[in-house]
Amino acid sequence: MKIIYFGSTEDSIYTLDILKKNNFEIFAIFTKTSKSLRRGQNTNLTSIENYAIKNKISINKPPSLKNDNELIRYFRKTKADIFIVSSYGIIIPKEIL
C-alpha cells in the first residue's frame, strides 16, 4: 500500500513510526515549512524532517496546497493508495483529495 503522509508536529511521528514499523510503504511525507530561530538565521530541521531523512523518505514542505497545479499533478502521478493526516495544520483542498 503506497501512503502519502501529512504531519507537522512531534506527536504525528508516533503515527508515522507505527506505519513504518508495520512495513507500510511511506512514499512521501508532507509537512509545514521549518521556522527560523531568529531573523537572518538558518532554520532548524523539525522532528518530522529528521525522521524522514533518517528513514530515507521523500520530504515535501509546501507553504500551501491551494491552487498549486504542480502539486495536484504530483499527487495524481504518484497514484497513492491512501493519504494519512496526523496533526498537519494545513487545509488539504478537495482537488488533491
JSON list of C-alpha atoms in Angstrom, two decimals, residues 17-97:
[
{"chain": "A", "resi": 17, "resn": "ASP", "atom": "CA", "xyz": [6.51, 5.33, 13.22]},
{"chain": "A", "resi": 18, "resn": "ILE", "atom": "CA", "xyz": [3.76, 2.72, 13.73]},
{"chain": "A", "resi": 19, "resn": "LEU", "atom": "CA", "xyz": [3.11, 2.65, 9.98]},
{"chain": "A", "resi": 20, "resn": "LYS", "atom": "CA", "xyz": [6.82, 2.27, 9.23]},
{"chain": "A", "resi": 21, "resn": "LYS", "atom": "CA", "xyz": [7.31, -0.49, 11.83]},
{"chain": "A", "resi": 22, "resn": "ASN", "atom": "CA", "xyz": [4.39, -2.41, 10.31]},
{"chain": "A", "resi": 23, "resn": "ASN", "atom": "CA", "xyz": [6.06, -2.31, 6.88]},
{"chain": "A", "resi": 24, "resn": "PHE", "atom": "CA", "xyz": [3.71, 0.13, 5.19]},
{"chain": "A", "resi": 25, "resn": "GLU", "atom": "CA", "xyz": [5.30, 1.94, 2.25]},
{"chain": "A", "resi": 26, "resn": "ILE", "atom": "CA", "xyz": [5.55, 5.61, 3.18]},
{"chain": "A", "resi": 27, "resn": "PHE", "atom": "CA", "xyz": [6.10, 7.09, -0.27]},
{"chain": "A", "resi": 28, "resn": "ALA", "atom": "CA", "xyz": [6.37, 10.73, 0.81]},
{"chain": "A", "resi": 29, "resn": "ILE", "atom": "CA", "xyz": [5.90, 12.99, 3.80]},
{"chain": "A", "resi": 30, "resn": "PHE", "atom": "CA", "xyz": [4.34, 16.44, 3.61]},
{"chain": "A", "resi": 31, "resn": "THR", "atom": "CA", "xyz": [4.97, 18.81, 6.50]},
{"chain": "A", "resi": 32, "resn": "LYS", "atom": "CA", "xyz": [4.94, 22.52, 7.28]},
{"chain": "A", "resi": 33, "resn": "THR", "atom": "CA", "xyz": [7.98, 24.58, 6.40]},
{"chain": "A", "resi": 34, "resn": "SER", "atom": "CA", "xyz": [10.60, 24.96, 9.11]},
{"chain": "A", "resi": 35, "resn": "LYS", "atom": "CA", "xyz": [10.63, 28.18, 11.10]},
{"chain": "A", "resi": 36, "resn": "SER", "atom": "CA", "xyz": [13.84, 30.12, 11.51]},
{"chain": "A", "resi": 37, "resn": "LEU", "atom": "CA", "xyz": [15.15, 30.66, 15.01]},
{"chain": "A", "resi": 38, "resn": "ARG", "atom": "CA", "xyz": [15.87, 34.37, 14.52]},
{"chain": "A", "resi": 39, "resn": "ARG", "atom": "CA", "xyz": [15.78, 36.81, 11.71]},
{"chain": "A", "resi": 40, "resn": "GLY", "atom": "CA", "xyz": [18.55, 36.10, 9.23]},
{"chain": "A", "resi": 41, "resn": "GLN", "atom": "CA", "xyz": [19.48, 32.72, 10.68]},
{"chain": "A", "resi": 42, "resn": "ASN", "atom": "CA", "xyz": [19.14, 29.31, 9.14]},
{"chain": "A", "resi": 43, "resn": "THR", "atom": "CA", "xyz": [16.23, 27.10, 10.08]},
{"chain": "A", "resi": 44, "resn": "ASN", "atom": "CA", "xyz": [16.40, 24.05, 12.28]},
{"chain": "A", "resi": 45, "resn": "LEU", "atom": "CA", "xyz": [15.01, 20.80, 10.95]},
{"chain": "A", "resi": 46, "resn": "THR", "atom": "CA", "xyz": [11.77, 19.67, 12.54]},
{"chain": "A", "resi": 47, "resn": "SER", "atom": "CA", "xyz": [11.35, 16.25, 14.13]},
{"chain": "A", "resi": 48, "resn": "ILE", "atom": "CA", "xyz": [9.37, 15.10, 11.08]},
{"chain": "A", "resi": 49, "resn": "GLU", "atom": "CA", "xyz": [12.16, 16.22, 8.73]},
{"chain": "A", "resi": 50, "resn": "ASN", "atom": "CA", "xyz": [14.77, 14.42, 10.81]},
{"chain": "A", "resi": 51, "resn": "TYR", "atom": "CA", "xyz": [12.62, 11.27, 10.79]},
{"chain": "A", "resi": 52, "resn": "ALA", "atom": "CA", "xyz": [12.23, 11.43, 7.00]},
{"chain": "A", "resi": 53, "resn": "ILE", "atom": "CA", "xyz": [15.97, 11.88, 6.47]},
{"chain": "A", "resi": 54, "resn": "LYS", "atom": "CA", "xyz": [16.83, 9.06, 8.87]},
{"chain": "A", "resi": 55, "resn": "ASN", "atom": "CA", "xyz": [14.37, 6.70, 7.15]},
{"chain": "A", "resi": 56, "resn": "LYS", "atom": "CA", "xyz": [15.16, 7.85, 3.59]},
{"chain": "A", "resi": 57, "resn": "ILE", "atom": "CA", "xyz": [11.62, 9.08, 2.90]},
{"chain": "A", "resi": 58, "resn": "SER", "atom": "CA", "xyz": [10.93, 11.93, 0.48]},
{"chain": "A", "resi": 59, "resn": "ILE", "atom": "CA", "xyz": [10.02, 15.13, 2.37]},
{"chain": "A", "resi": 60, "resn": "ASN", "atom": "CA", "xyz": [7.95, 17.99, 0.94]},
{"chain": "A", "resi": 61, "resn": "LYS", "atom": "CA", "xyz": [7.33, 21.35, 2.63]},
{"chain": "A", "resi": 62, "resn": "PRO", "atom": "CA", "xyz": [4.97, 23.42, 0.50]},
{"chain": "A", "resi": 63, "resn": "PRO", "atom": "CA", "xyz": [3.82, 26.66, 2.19]},
{"chain": "A", "resi": 64, "resn": "SER", "atom": "CA", "xyz": [0.31, 25.94, 0.92]},
{"chain": "A", "resi": 65, "resn": "LEU", "atom": "CA", "xyz": [-1.53, 23.27, -1.04]},
{"chain": "A", "resi": 66, "resn": "LYS", "atom": "CA", "xyz": [-4.10, 25.66, -2.53]},
{"chain": "A", "resi": 67, "resn": "ASN", "atom": "CA", "xyz": [-4.08, 26.47, -6.24]},
{"chain": "A", "resi": 68, "resn": "ASP", "atom": "CA", "xyz": [-0.89, 24.56, -6.92]},
{"chain": "A", "resi": 69, "resn": "ASN", "atom": "CA", "xyz": [-1.33, 22.73, -10.21]},
{"chain": "A", "resi": 70, "resn": "GLU", "atom": "CA", "xyz": [2.14, 21.21, -9.99]},
{"chain": "A", "resi": 71, "resn": "LEU", "atom": "CA", "xyz": [1.29, 19.56, -6.66]},
{"chain": "A", "resi": 72, "resn": "ILE", "atom": "CA", "xyz": [-2.05, 18.32, -8.00]},
{"chain": "A", "resi": 73, "resn": "ARG", "atom": "CA", "xyz": [-0.20, 16.68, -10.91]},
{"chain": "A", "resi": 74, "resn": "TYR", "atom": "CA", "xyz": [2.31, 15.20, -8.43]},
{"chain": "A", "resi": 75, "resn": "PHE", "atom": "CA", "xyz": [-0.46, 13.57, -6.37]},
{"chain": "A", "resi": 76, "resn": "ARG", "atom": "CA", "xyz": [-2.18, 12.17, -9.47]},
{"chain": "A", "resi": 77, "resn": "LYS", "atom": "CA", "xyz": [1.11, 10.85, -10.86]},
{"chain": "A", "resi": 78, "resn": "THR", "atom": "CA", "xyz": [2.11, 9.05, -7.64]},
{"chain": "A", "resi": 79, "resn": "LYS", "atom": "CA", "xyz": [-1.18, 7.13, -7.53]},
{"chain": "A", "resi": 80, "resn": "ALA", "atom": "CA", "xyz": [-1.02, 6.77, -3.76]},
{"chain": "A", "resi": 81, "resn": "ASP", "atom": "CA", "xyz": [-3.45, 4.28, -2.26]},
{"chain": "A", "resi": 82, "resn": "ILE", "atom": "CA", "xyz": [-4.15, 6.42, 0.77]},
{"chain": "A", "resi": 83, "resn": "PHE", "atom": "CA", "xyz": [-3.34, 9.75, 2.41]},
{"chain": "A", "resi": 84, "resn": "ILE", "atom": "CA", "xyz": [-2.86, 9.71, 6.18]},
{"chain": "A", "resi": 85, "resn": "VAL", "atom": "CA", "xyz": [-3.12, 13.01, 8.02]},
{"chain": "A", "resi": 86, "resn": "SER", "atom": "CA", "xyz": [-1.93, 13.49, 11.60]},
{"chain": "A", "resi": 87, "resn": "SER", "atom": "CA", "xyz": [-1.51, 17.00, 13.06]},
{"chain": "A", "resi": 88, "resn": "TYR", "atom": "CA", "xyz": [-0.70, 18.57, 9.69]},
{"chain": "A", "resi": 89, "resn": "GLY", "atom": "CA", "xyz": [-2.10, 22.07, 10.26]},
{"chain": "A", "resi": 90, "resn": "ILE", "atom": "CA", "xyz": [-2.72, 22.94, 6.59]},
{"chain": "A", "resi": 91, "resn": "ILE", "atom": "CA", "xyz": [-6.06, 22.51, 4.83]},
{"chain": "A", "resi": 92, "resn": "ILE", "atom": "CA", "xyz": [-5.88, 19.93, 2.05]},
{"chain": "A", "resi": 93, "resn": "PRO", "atom": "CA", "xyz": [-8.01, 21.09, -0.91]},
{"chain": "A", "resi": 94, "resn": "LYS", "atom": "CA", "xyz": [-10.61, 18.75, -2.38]},
{"chain": "A", "resi": 95, "resn": "GLU", "atom": "CA", "xyz": [-8.74, 18.80, -5.74]},
{"chain": "A", "resi": 96, "resn": "ILE", "atom": "CA", "xyz": [-5.96, 16.87, -4.04]},
{"chain": "A", "resi": 97, "resn": "LEU", "atom": "CA", "xyz": [-8.20, 14.52, -2.08]}
]
